[in-house]
Structures are given as C-alpha cells and as structure tokens.
Short mmCIF file of C-alpha atoms in Angstrom, two decimals:
data_model
loop_
_atom_site.label_atom_id
_atom_site.label_comp_id
_atom_site.label_asym_id
_atom_site.label_seq_id
_atom_site.Cartn_x
_atom_site.Cartn_y
_atom_site.Cartn_z
CA UNK U 1 -29.18 42.91 -15.13
CA UNK U 2 -27.49 40.43 -12.81
CA UNK U 3 -27.45 41.40 -9.14
CA UNK U 4 -23.63 41.28 -9.25
CA UNK U 5 -23.86 44.66 -11.00
CA UNK U 6 -26.35 46.31 -8.65
CA UNK U 7 -23.68 48.02 -6.57
CA UNK U 8 -23.29 51.22 -8.65
CA UNK U 9 -27.02 51.79 -8.00
CA UNK U 10 -26.74 51.46 -4.21
CA UNK U 11 -26.72 55.23 -3.66
CA UNK U 12 -30.14 55.57 -5.27
CA UNK U 13 -31.52 52.38 -3.68
CA UNK U 14 -30.11 52.89 -0.18
CA UNK U 15 -29.89 56.68 0.23
CA UNK U 16 -32.88 57.80 -1.84
CA UNK U 17 -35.46 55.14 -2.62
CA UNK U 18 -35.51 53.46 0.80
CA UNK U 19 -35.79 56.77 2.69
CA UNK U 20 -38.30 58.60 0.50
CA UNK U 21 -41.37 57.77 2.59
CA UNK U 22 -39.52 58.47 5.87
CA UNK U 23 -38.09 61.82 4.71
CA UNK U 24 -41.52 63.05 3.63
CA UNK U 25 -43.20 62.11 6.90
CA UNK U 26 -45.24 59.50 4.98
CA UNK U 27 -46.63 62.16 2.62
CA UNK U 28 -45.10 60.49 -0.45
CA UNK U 29 -43.73 57.14 -1.49
CA UNK U 30 -41.65 55.84 -4.37
CA UNK U 31 -44.69 55.03 -6.46
CA UNK U 32 -44.43 51.30 -5.93
CA UNK U 33 -40.99 50.76 -7.44
CA UNK U 34 -40.03 47.10 -7.94
CA UNK U 35 -36.49 46.25 -9.06
CA UNK U 36 -36.10 42.77 -10.55
CA UNK U 37 -32.62 41.26 -10.57
CA UNK U 38 -31.28 37.72 -11.22
CA UNK U 39 -29.12 36.26 -8.44
CA UNK U 40 -27.17 33.20 -7.45
CA UNK U 41 -25.19 30.38 -9.00
CA UNK U 42 -26.00 29.16 -12.47
CA UNK U 43 -23.35 26.48 -13.05
CA UNK U 44 -20.89 28.48 -15.13
CA UNK U 45 -21.17 32.10 -14.01
CA UNK U 46 -17.91 32.59 -12.15
CA UNK U 47 -17.32 35.42 -9.74
CA UNK U 48 -19.17 38.17 -11.67
CA UNK U 49 -22.39 36.30 -12.47
CA UNK U 50 -23.09 34.13 -9.43
CA UNK U 51 -23.31 36.31 -6.32
CA UNK U 52 -26.23 36.56 -3.89
CA UNK U 53 -26.15 40.06 -2.34
CA UNK U 54 -29.39 39.88 -0.36
CA UNK U 55 -27.63 40.60 2.95
CA UNK U 56 -26.27 43.93 1.65
CA UNK U 57 -29.78 45.08 0.81
CA UNK U 58 -31.43 43.63 3.90
CA UNK U 59 -29.31 46.03 5.98
CA UNK U 60 -31.37 48.93 4.60
CA UNK U 61 -34.51 49.98 6.51
CA UNK U 62 -37.21 51.01 4.06
CA UNK U 63 -36.50 48.38 1.43
CA UNK U 64 -38.39 45.12 0.99
CA UNK U 65 -36.22 42.22 -0.21
CA UNK U 66 -37.93 39.20 -1.79
CA UNK U 67 -36.56 35.94 -3.22
CA UNK U 68 -39.03 33.34 -4.58
CA UNK U 69 -38.28 29.62 -4.85
CA UNK U 70 -40.16 28.92 -8.10
CA UNK U 71 -42.65 30.14 -10.73
CA UNK U 72 -45.85 29.87 -8.66
CA UNK U 73 -44.36 31.77 -5.73
CA UNK U 74 -42.68 34.23 -8.09
CA UNK U 75 -45.97 35.33 -9.66
CA UNK U 76 -47.77 35.83 -6.34
CA UNK U 77 -44.86 37.62 -4.71
CA UNK U 78 -44.20 39.78 -7.77
CA UNK U 79 -47.81 40.97 -7.92
CA UNK U 80 -47.64 41.82 -4.22
CA UNK U 81 -44.35 43.64 -4.78
CA UNK U 82 -45.67 45.74 -7.66
CA UNK U 83 -48.71 46.76 -5.61
CA UNK U 84 -46.68 47.56 -2.50
CA UNK U 85 -46.08 51.25 -1.78
CA UNK U 86 -42.63 50.39 -0.44
CA UNK U 87 -39.68 49.86 -2.81
CA UNK U 88 -39.05 46.17 -3.42
CA UNK U 89 -35.87 44.43 -4.57
CA UNK U 90 -37.18 41.28 -6.24
CA UNK U 91 -34.31 38.80 -6.48
CA UNK U 92 -34.82 35.96 -8.97
CA UNK U 93 -32.59 32.85 -8.69
CA UNK U 94 -31.32 32.63 -12.24
CA UNK U 95 -30.76 28.86 -12.10
CA UNK U 96 -34.54 28.44 -11.81
CA UNK U 97 -35.25 30.14 -15.15
CA UNK U 98 -34.67 26.85 -16.97
CA UNK U 99 -34.73 24.34 -14.12
CA UNK U 100 -38.01 25.03 -12.32
CA UNK U 101 -41.34 23.96 -13.85
CA UNK U 102 -44.69 24.42 -12.11
CA UNK U 103 -48.33 24.94 -13.00
CA UNK U 104 -48.95 28.65 -12.45
CA UNK U 105 -52.57 29.80 -12.14
CA UNK U 106 -53.77 32.26 -14.79
CA UNK U 107 -55.81 34.11 -12.17
CA UNK U 108 -54.59 37.17 -10.33
CA UNK U 109 -53.30 36.16 -6.90
CA UNK U 110 -50.99 37.66 -4.32
CA UNK U 111 -48.67 36.11 -1.73
CA UNK U 112 -48.23 38.34 1.35
CA UNK U 113 -44.83 39.94 1.76
CA UNK U 114 -43.11 39.23 5.06
CA UNK U 115 -44.73 35.81 5.52
CA UNK U 116 -42.77 32.57 5.39
CA UNK U 117 -44.23 29.26 4.20
CA UNK U 118 -43.86 25.89 5.88
CA UNK U 119 -43.28 23.56 2.93
CA UNK U 120 -43.34 20.40 5.03
CA UNK U 121 -44.11 19.79 8.67
CA UNK U 122 -41.65 17.89 10.84
CA UNK U 123 -40.79 17.15 14.44
CA UNK U 124 -37.02 16.64 14.69
CA UNK U 125 -35.31 19.68 13.16
CA UNK U 126 -36.24 23.01 11.54
CA UNK U 127 -34.54 23.75 8.20
CA UNK U 128 -34.73 27.29 6.80
CA UNK U 129 -33.77 28.66 3.39
CA UNK U 130 -34.97 30.89 0.56
CA UNK U 131 -34.82 31.15 -3.21
CA UNK U 132 -33.11 28.45 -5.22
CA UNK U 133 -31.67 26.90 -2.08
CA UNK U 134 -35.08 25.33 -1.39
CA UNK U 135 -34.51 22.78 -4.17
CA UNK U 136 -31.35 21.62 -2.39
CA UNK U 137 -32.96 21.65 1.04
CA UNK U 138 -35.89 19.55 -0.18
CA UNK U 139 -33.39 16.90 -1.34
CA UNK U 140 -31.55 17.06 1.99
CA UNK U 141 -34.80 16.66 3.94
CA UNK U 142 -35.83 13.72 1.77
CA UNK U 143 -32.48 12.02 2.38
CA UNK U 144 -32.68 12.71 6.12
CA UNK U 145 -36.09 11.03 6.27
CA UNK U 146 -35.39 8.07 4.01
CA UNK U 147 -31.86 7.26 5.21
CA UNK U 148 -31.96 8.27 8.87
CA UNK U 149 -35.62 8.59 9.85
CA UNK U 150 -35.20 12.30 10.66
CA UNK U 151 -38.36 14.38 10.32
CA UNK U 152 -37.52 17.86 9.00
CA UNK U 153 -39.74 20.94 9.10
CA UNK U 154 -38.78 22.90 5.99
CA UNK U 155 -39.46 26.65 5.85
CA UNK U 156 -39.19 28.96 2.84
CA UNK U 157 -38.55 32.47 4.17
CA UNK U 158 -39.72 34.02 0.83
CA UNK U 159 -39.21 37.58 2.08
CA UNK U 160 -35.76 38.47 3.43
CA UNK U 161 -36.77 41.91 4.66
CA UNK U 162 -38.99 41.94 6.62
CA UNK U 163 -38.61 38.27 7.50
CA UNK U 164 -41.12 36.13 9.35
CA UNK U 165 -39.51 35.86 12.78
CA UNK U 166 -42.54 34.29 14.46
CA UNK U 167 -42.77 31.40 12.00
CA UNK U 168 -39.11 30.41 12.41
CA UNK U 169 -39.11 30.88 16.20
CA UNK U 170 -42.27 28.83 16.71
CA UNK U 171 -40.94 26.00 14.56
CA UNK U 172 -37.55 25.98 16.30
CA UNK U 173 -39.17 25.92 19.72
CA UNK U 174 -41.17 22.89 18.55
CA UNK U 175 -38.22 20.92 17.16
CA UNK U 176 -35.44 22.27 19.40
CA UNK U 177 -32.99 22.35 16.48
CA UNK U 178 -32.29 24.69 13.56
CA UNK U 179 -30.30 24.56 10.31
CA UNK U 180 -30.11 27.65 8.08
CA UNK U 181 -28.69 27.49 4.56
CA UNK U 182 -27.95 29.98 1.78
CA UNK U 183 -25.57 30.37 -1.18
CA UNK U 184 -24.06 33.68 -0.06
CA UNK U 185 -20.83 33.70 2.01
CA UNK U 186 -21.33 32.66 5.62
CA UNK U 187 -19.82 35.75 7.28
CA UNK U 188 -22.55 38.38 7.70
CA UNK U 189 -24.85 36.40 5.41
CA UNK U 190 -28.55 36.80 6.21
CA UNK U 191 -28.48 33.43 7.95
CA UNK U 192 -26.50 35.11 10.73
CA UNK U 193 -29.46 37.39 11.43
CA UNK U 194 -31.82 34.42 11.57
CA UNK U 195 -29.50 32.54 13.94
CA UNK U 196 -28.96 35.54 16.24
CA UNK U 197 -32.68 36.24 16.51
CA UNK U 198 -33.62 32.63 17.22
CA UNK U 199 -30.84 32.28 19.79
CA UNK U 200 -32.03 35.46 21.51
CA UNK U 201 -35.69 34.45 21.60
CA UNK U 202 -35.52 30.67 21.96
CA UNK U 203 -32.23 29.89 23.72
CA UNK U 204 -33.84 27.74 26.39
CA UNK U 205 -35.65 25.67 23.75
CA UNK U 206 -32.51 24.78 21.79
CA UNK U 207 -31.24 21.22 22.13
CA UNK U 208 -28.19 21.69 19.88
CA UNK U 209 -26.03 24.51 18.49
CA UNK U 210 -27.65 26.12 15.45
CA UNK U 211 -25.93 25.21 12.18
CA UNK U 212 -25.33 27.43 9.15
CA UNK U 213 -24.61 25.77 5.79
CA UNK U 214 -23.54 28.51 3.40
CA UNK U 215 -21.08 29.59 0.75
CA UNK U 216 -17.45 30.12 1.69
CA UNK U 217 -15.78 33.45 2.43
CA UNK U 218 -14.11 33.59 -0.98
CA UNK U 219 -14.96 35.17 -4.34
CA UNK U 220 -17.36 32.86 -6.15
CA UNK U 221 -15.15 30.32 -7.96
CA UNK U 222 -15.77 29.16 -11.51
CA UNK U 223 -13.97 25.82 -11.75
CA UNK U 224 -14.62 25.03 -8.06
CA UNK U 225 -18.30 25.96 -8.00
CA UNK U 226 -19.38 22.42 -7.11
CA UNK U 227 -17.24 22.61 -3.96
CA UNK U 228 -18.46 26.09 -3.05
CA UNK U 229 -22.19 25.39 -3.26
CA UNK U 230 -23.88 24.32 0.02
CA UNK U 231 -25.36 21.21 -1.57
CA UNK U 232 -27.73 18.57 -0.19
CA UNK U 233 -24.91 16.46 1.25
CA UNK U 234 -23.50 19.36 3.29
CA UNK U 235 -26.99 20.14 4.55
CA UNK U 236 -27.66 16.50 5.37
CA UNK U 237 -24.51 16.43 7.50
CA UNK U 238 -25.68 19.53 9.39
CA UNK U 239 -29.10 17.97 9.97
CA UNK U 240 -27.52 14.78 11.29
CA UNK U 241 -25.15 16.79 13.48
CA UNK U 242 -27.88 18.67 15.36
CA UNK U 243 -29.98 15.53 15.80
CA UNK U 244 -27.02 13.49 17.04
CA UNK U 245 -26.00 16.27 19.42
CA UNK U 246 -29.44 16.26 21.04
CA UNK U 247 -29.45 12.52 21.71
#
C-alpha cells in the first residue's frame, strides 16, 4: 500500500513495534519485521498517492528507515532489512518501478544499514539526497560540471534512520559547501536534520550557507506537479549559488 496511507498504522509502528526491544530490556525483538511501502511522486498521483513521509517515521527511535535509489541497492538493502532484528520501514520510490533499470546480481548480498554511499567524488560542493531524488541530482551534477566546471561530490544517504553523519560531515568539511534535496515539504523535512547536524559539527568549515532544495509546504498538487518537484534545474541553481557565494 502507498505510504500516503500508512498513518492509521502509526500507533502500532510508533508505540508498539519501535519500542518492543526497549520495553523488554532487550529480551525480545519484533522478529525482524520489514514493512515495504511505495513513496514519492509518480507523475499523476495527486495529493493522496505522491507523498514522502520519511521524516514522520525518522522521528521515532527504534525504527530503521530505508529508501533505495534503484534495483541493485534495493536488493542489498532489503536483504539487510529482513535480517535486521530491528523493525525496518523500507520505502520504495514508486517512480523507479518502471523507470530504473540495472543489472542486479543473482547472488545473495547485503548493503549495510546506516551507511551512505559516495556516488561520485568531487571537490567544489557536496550534494546529498536519497531515493528517487538521486536520478535528479545526478543530472544536476552533470550539468554543473559540463556547463559551469563545478565538481560535485554526490552522496546517497540510503538509510534515513540511522543516517551516516560522518560521511556527510567529512565530505562537507572537504568541499566547504552543502546542498540537500528531497521531494518532501521543506519544513521539518529530513533535510533539516542533515543541515542542523552539519552546521553544528562543521560550522567553521562552511564557505556558504547550506541550501535545501525540496518540495513546497503545500499538499502535493496534481496539475502543478512539475512545478512542485525539486528538479535538476532547481538543484543546479542551488549548486551555483553556494559556489558563487564562496568566491
């Protein structure tokens, strides 16, 4: 079921499942529960079939929240999720079901939960995203390099909770600049947590104000979806802004 309809289950997810290990003094767990749910924009979903509620769930200690960017990552992260003793909310960007094609190994393999991946190394600006937003950010980074000579370090967070603080902080301290992008509304979106943590840990390394490129604080619009989505052009402008500011 689409993640837009996960809210009636929040009592069981937030008040029961996430606290089961803690309440028992680590004597029991949830038996490795993994909840799969499609998320995000799909091109025609409107306000009931397009939301990205990862920030709601990431506010719950005891849950693990995962969002893969494509088939290869999805298999490795899903196998890790199923074998985890902690309850996992596995959020699948629904737009990728038909749009993303990769060679996926037949072998059994696992991708560690809580570890980000640097998709491309760069020296001028750190760009962070997760899930389906990585397709957009890859385009923005390509445009930044080809049109403006800006070298972007692109990071896929992969796991929202717990997220890989060290990876993002180390990259930002190297480049001095950070752009964070996600589909969910900007206010209290998970990007705010990333920005606050980096600002707290790496303030003296920052050469420009951190930029967030996110959805708007409105219900997800149907006819205006193309204006709502934080596309590659909006992200390119944010990348240029932080680089120009530092010069």
